[in-house]
Amino acid sequence: MAAGVAAWLPFARAAAIGWMPVANCPMPVAPRDHGKRQDELIILNVSGRRFQTWRTTLDRYPDTLLGSSEKEFFYNEETKEYFFDRDPDAFRSILNFYRTGKLHYPRHECISAYDEELAFFGIIPEIIGDCCYEEYKDRKRENAERLMDDQEENKDNKLPNMNFRETMWRAFENPHTSTMALVFYYVTGFFIAISVITNVVETVPCGSTPNQKDVPCGERYTVAFFCMDTACVMIFTVEYLMRLFAAPSRYRFMRSVMSIIDVVAILPYYIGLVMTNNEDVSGAFVTLRVFRVFRIFKFSRHSQGLRILGYTLKSCASELGFLLFSLTMAIIIFATVMFYAEKGSSSSKFTSIPASFWYTIVTMTTLGYGDMVPKTIAGKIFGSICSLSGVLVIALPVPVIVSNFSRIYHQNQRADKRRAQKKARLARIRVVKTGMSSAFLHNKRNGLFNELLELPCSEEVEQHLSKTASLLESQHHHLLHCLEKTTAHEFVDEQLYEQNCREGAVQSYPSCSPSLSSQEGPTGTCCTHQARKNPLPDASVPPTCQGALQELSAVHIQCSDQPALSTSRSSLNMKLDDTSRLNCKSGLITTAIISIPTPPAVSPEGDSQPLTSPSMQTIASSNAVKVSTL
Amino acid sequence: VVSVAWETEGLQTLGIVVIVCASVKLLHLLGLINFTEDSIDDEQEQSMVRHRPEALEKLEAQTRFSKKELQILYRGFKNECPSGVVNEETFKSIYSQFFPQGDASRYAHFLFNAFDTDHNGSVSFEDFVLGLSTLLRGSVQEKLNWAFNLYDINKDGYITKDEMLDIMRAIYSMMGRCTYPVLKDDAPRQHVEMFFQKMDKNKDGVVTIEEFLDCCQKDENIMRSMQLFENVI
């Protein structure tokens, strides 16, 4: 029942008195209204802005936060109001929903922020009114597409355990992933170009022999062209078979447009090989050669613009259909009129209505070849009307197609730009984070220094400490310290660790574990210049990514799949096995994110050494785990 | 010569086409034929009738509601009908929302006429609140009077069998199709027969107000059910 109508329920109940005299049976007892409360004003304080409304207004929707008893959690006893720490602008539309029964989507609002607000207050977005629903759905779709683009980007990064087939498929789909793929990409492109040029040059008249007229080059240098054709077709065949082998779903691949183009491009050659000895169908064979021109469509794998064009045409199919239909109608009408108008003229070319079709088409598309012209006055008048209307009919659907193309093209541009900017963006974020995370190590030296020397914390030291570290920071550092104590290892900064590694006898590459720093994916920068010998599973990604701790997330980055801390423990256990290696070989280079750094590998030794900063060097001999702060 | 003849024929064709177009345009100007189908939407300009109710004190005097109750009633009323009056369509749609299974529009029509005491096609807040006052705070006599007024469709002081049948059909149509036991087609008629047997003392085929009041006051069920909605507001 709609909100406002609830106010009319008393009226409907009162009007039920009209049934009473005609009723034969006694009526049921009316429900008692316990504790009839006077309608009271509720104050909702949203980030300082006070909204007031009647309690009954909020009670209209009992399955939302404000309408149920859930709002009691936010009740502030002293000020006797409900306090919500949310965006007051978005709250306006939510409160209006209670008042009017219609939820509106404000256009200037960001779609994900609005969604979050709705989710917080327990309102489903499907009840957005018709006036705003279209806009909401459009924005949501755009956003989802954008997120999907980003996710696909992430998926592109190499998963550690891909077999040969998957690698090959990835290489085919994304030439930039490896050098081999790039080479292959260019080679196929080159051969496509060669093949097309060959087809074209084949027909050029190529010098004449004395007793014959010009022969096309194809007939003059048959063998050369045949060899060229064979080579191209072989390359294409090999490519097609390789793609077929590597495709994750062969059936789907075979049905895709690109594979059909591939097949059509190479089929004429094979058919030609089979049929050369059969004279009857040689005419058909010649026709088949026309299909060789389809090889040019293979370029669409190489050119994104071409793909966009194709996609646009596909999505504008209805507009194109309309254009075609209206043109056909107009052509028939004008052809008929022109035929009858020109019927009287003696040497008229308009011999029949189909013959007039040609004139009409040429005129409507403003080509005007001039091979057919009207001679009578009536014919000329109708001819001019024909050309004017042609311009109009063609101009109508074109803007729709253009706007579709523009939208798709810009979307692609934006995706490319985002990808390009992503690297720079992430690099900048990393710089900021590095500054912040080294605060831990810095503070640790100062703090632990005090602790281990067991100085009674004098007032000045305390004050000094508290000046340099906020409560949040100190709590965070305490937490990291606890972790160190638990694992009997310590956090060390990068240079120290490098030193330790160099001093160690074993040289082997430490393996990298993925970081959680951002959506960029599992490979952190530490690994870029090291061979990925033993890729670890995404084990050491800590689950906690609370944005609450200020230091921790300078920039709130959405964390995707976060395996539990237990898995990182399991990586610890894995490392326990090679106890023989005491050195940095068993250490993980874990990229410490601002949240919680990944637990370092366990070592058999404890760290009972003094931890003053000069003595940091001595830790080198034990298993100080390097934490390269990102 | 042949070509000249054909050219004049071409010109004749042209002339005919021009005359046809001109006559069509003339007829369109005269309004005899319409090219566009949607030329009627200009007529449906919604005239925004704005009605302000009488002062709160006057209403308080006229009805048996307190100020606070009138305030609550008015807020609900104005929320649903910002223009201050309810026309029959809005009334029907509001009432139908309470009976989603059946068709409440016919009964709502009778109800509307009962509330629209001055028969001007719209129910203002005063009509609304006066009606409610009678129903909720009035004496049993007043309530029965109101009910009689509802049943008496042509307001001539007599309830005939046909009027009662209309009312009964309207009430039964609010039940809808899915009932238990299954609604028979002549159930309203049977109900009317029962009603007339009970109410029509002198068997003259109509029920007068005295017969009605008399009979209802003797019936305990009816008297009890009249008190049912005392505390609705």
Short mmCIF file of N, CA and C in Angstrom, two decimals, chain B residues 144-193:
data_model
loop_
_atom_site.label_atom_id
_atom_site.label_comp_id
_atom_site.label_asym_id
_atom_site.label_seq_id
_atom_site.Cartn_x
_atom_site.Cartn_y
_atom_site.Cartn_z
N LEU B 144 -27.07 5.42 11.45
CA LEU B 144 -28.04 4.69 10.65
C LEU B 144 -28.61 5.58 9.57
N ASN B 145 -28.78 6.83 9.90
CA ASN B 145 -29.25 7.77 8.88
C ASN B 145 -28.28 7.84 7.72
N TRP B 146 -27.01 7.90 8.07
CA TRP B 146 -26.00 7.96 7.02
C TRP B 146 -26.03 6.72 6.13
N ALA B 147 -26.20 5.56 6.79
CA ALA B 147 -26.23 4.32 6.02
C ALA B 147 -27.44 4.32 5.08
N PHE B 148 -28.56 4.77 5.61
CA PHE B 148 -29.75 4.83 4.76
C PHE B 148 -29.52 5.74 3.57
N ASN B 149 -28.87 6.84 3.83
CA ASN B 149 -28.56 7.78 2.76
C ASN B 149 -27.66 7.13 1.70
N LEU B 150 -26.77 6.29 2.20
CA LEU B 150 -25.88 5.62 1.25
C LEU B 150 -26.66 4.67 0.34
N TYR B 151 -27.61 3.93 0.96
CA TYR B 151 -28.33 2.94 0.16
C TYR B 151 -29.32 3.60 -0.78
N ASP B 152 -29.85 4.74 -0.37
CA ASP B 152 -30.86 5.39 -1.18
C ASP B 152 -30.16 6.18 -2.27
N ILE B 153 -30.01 5.55 -3.41
CA ILE B 153 -29.13 6.12 -4.44
C ILE B 153 -29.73 7.41 -4.99
N ASN B 154 -31.03 7.43 -5.22
CA ASN B 154 -31.60 8.63 -5.82
C ASN B 154 -32.14 9.61 -4.79
N LYS B 155 -31.86 9.30 -3.52
CA LYS B 155 -32.16 10.21 -2.42
C LYS B 155 -33.65 10.62 -2.41
N ASP B 156 -34.51 9.64 -2.63
CA ASP B 156 -35.93 9.99 -2.61
C ASP B 156 -36.61 9.53 -1.32
N GLY B 157 -35.83 8.98 -0.41
CA GLY B 157 -36.41 8.59 0.87
C GLY B 157 -36.84 7.15 0.93
N TYR B 158 -36.76 6.44 -0.18
CA TYR B 158 -37.16 5.04 -0.22
C TYR B 158 -36.01 4.22 -0.80
N ILE B 159 -35.81 3.06 -0.20
CA ILE B 159 -34.85 2.14 -0.79
C ILE B 159 -35.64 1.09 -1.56
N THR B 160 -35.45 1.06 -2.87
CA THR B 160 -36.13 0.05 -3.66
C THR B 160 -35.23 -1.18 -3.79
N LYS B 161 -35.87 -2.25 -4.32
CA LYS B 161 -35.09 -3.47 -4.45
C LYS B 161 -33.94 -3.28 -5.44
N ASP B 162 -34.19 -2.48 -6.49
CA ASP B 162 -33.14 -2.29 -7.48
C ASP B 162 -31.94 -1.53 -6.90
N GLU B 163 -32.26 -0.49 -6.13
CA GLU B 163 -31.15 0.26 -5.52
C GLU B 163 -30.34 -0.66 -4.63
N MET B 164 -31.07 -1.44 -3.83
CA MET B 164 -30.36 -2.33 -2.91
C MET B 164 -29.53 -3.35 -3.67
N LEU B 165 -30.09 -3.81 -4.80
CA LEU B 165 -29.34 -4.78 -5.60
C LEU B 165 -28.04 -4.16 -6.13
N ASP B 166 -28.13 -2.91 -6.56
CA ASP B 166 -26.92 -2.24 -7.03
C ASP B 166 -25.86 -2.18 -5.94
N ILE B 167 -26.33 -1.76 -4.77
CA ILE B 167 -25.39 -1.64 -3.65
C ILE B 167 -24.80 -3.00 -3.32
N MET B 168 -25.66 -3.99 -3.29
CA MET B 168 -25.18 -5.32 -2.92
C MET B 168 -24.18 -5.83 -3.93
N ARG B 169 -24.47 -5.63 -5.20
CA ARG B 169 -23.54 -6.08 -6.23
C ARG B 169 -22.19 -5.37 -6.07
N ALA B 170 -22.27 -4.07 -5.76
CA ALA B 170 -21.02 -3.32 -5.58
C ALA B 170 -20.21 -3.88 -4.43
N ILE B 171 -20.91 -4.23 -3.33
CA ILE B 171 -20.19 -4.75 -2.18
C ILE B 171 -19.58 -6.10 -2.53
N TYR B 172 -20.37 -6.94 -3.20
CA TYR B 172 -19.83 -8.26 -3.53
C TYR B 172 -18.70 -8.19 -4.53
N SER B 173 -18.73 -7.20 -5.41
CA SER B 173 -17.65 -7.12 -6.39
C SER B 173 -16.32 -6.74 -5.74
N MET B 174 -16.41 -6.18 -4.53
CA MET B 174 -15.15 -5.90 -3.83
C MET B 174 -14.47 -7.18 -3.37
N MET B 175 -15.24 -8.25 -3.29
CA MET B 175 -14.64 -9.51 -2.84
C MET B 175 -13.74 -10.08 -3.92
N GLY B 176 -14.07 -9.84 -5.16
CA GLY B 176 -13.27 -10.42 -6.22
C GLY B 176 -13.73 -11.83 -6.53
N ARG B 177 -12.85 -12.54 -7.22
CA ARG B 177 -13.24 -13.85 -7.72
C ARG B 177 -12.91 -14.96 -6.75
N CYS B 178 -11.79 -14.79 -6.06
CA CYS B 178 -11.26 -15.92 -5.27
C CYS B 178 -11.84 -15.87 -3.88
N THR B 179 -12.94 -16.51 -3.68
CA THR B 179 -13.58 -16.53 -2.36
C THR B 179 -13.84 -17.96 -1.96
N TYR B 180 -14.13 -18.14 -0.67
CA TYR B 180 -14.57 -19.46 -0.21
C TYR B 180 -15.79 -19.27 0.66
N PRO B 181 -16.89 -19.85 0.41
CA PRO B 181 -17.20 -20.69 -0.74
C PRO B 181 -17.31 -19.87 -2.01
N VAL B 182 -17.32 -20.53 -3.13
CA VAL B 182 -17.28 -19.82 -4.40
C VAL B 182 -18.52 -18.95 -4.54
N LEU B 183 -18.25 -17.73 -5.02
CA LEU B 183 -19.33 -16.74 -5.10
C LEU B 183 -20.27 -17.10 -6.25
N LYS B 184 -21.54 -17.28 -5.90
CA LYS B 184 -22.49 -17.57 -6.96
C LYS B 184 -23.02 -16.26 -7.52
N ASP B 185 -23.58 -16.34 -8.73
CA ASP B 185 -24.02 -15.11 -9.39
C ASP B 185 -25.22 -14.49 -8.71
N ASP B 186 -26.04 -15.33 -8.12
CA ASP B 186 -27.25 -14.74 -7.54
C ASP B 186 -27.12 -14.49 -6.05
N ALA B 187 -25.87 -14.56 -5.58
CA ALA B 187 -25.68 -14.30 -4.14
C ALA B 187 -26.14 -12.90 -3.75
N PRO B 188 -25.80 -11.84 -4.55
CA PRO B 188 -26.32 -10.52 -4.17
C PRO B 188 -27.86 -10.50 -4.10
N ARG B 189 -28.46 -11.14 -5.08
CA ARG B 189 -29.93 -11.10 -5.12
C ARG B 189 -30.50 -11.78 -3.88
N GLN B 190 -29.94 -12.90 -3.53
CA GLN B 190 -30.44 -13.60 -2.36
C GLN B 190 -30.27 -12.75 -1.12
N HIS B 191 -29.11 -12.08 -1.09
CA HIS B 191 -28.85 -11.23 0.08
C HIS B 191 -29.87 -10.11 0.16
N VAL B 192 -30.21 -9.55 -1.01
CA VAL B 192 -31.21 -8.47 -1.05
C VAL B 192 -32.56 -8.99 -0.56
N GLU B 193 -32.89 -10.20 -0.99
CA GLU B 193 -34.17 -10.77 -0.56
C GLU B 193 -34.22 -10.89 0.95
#
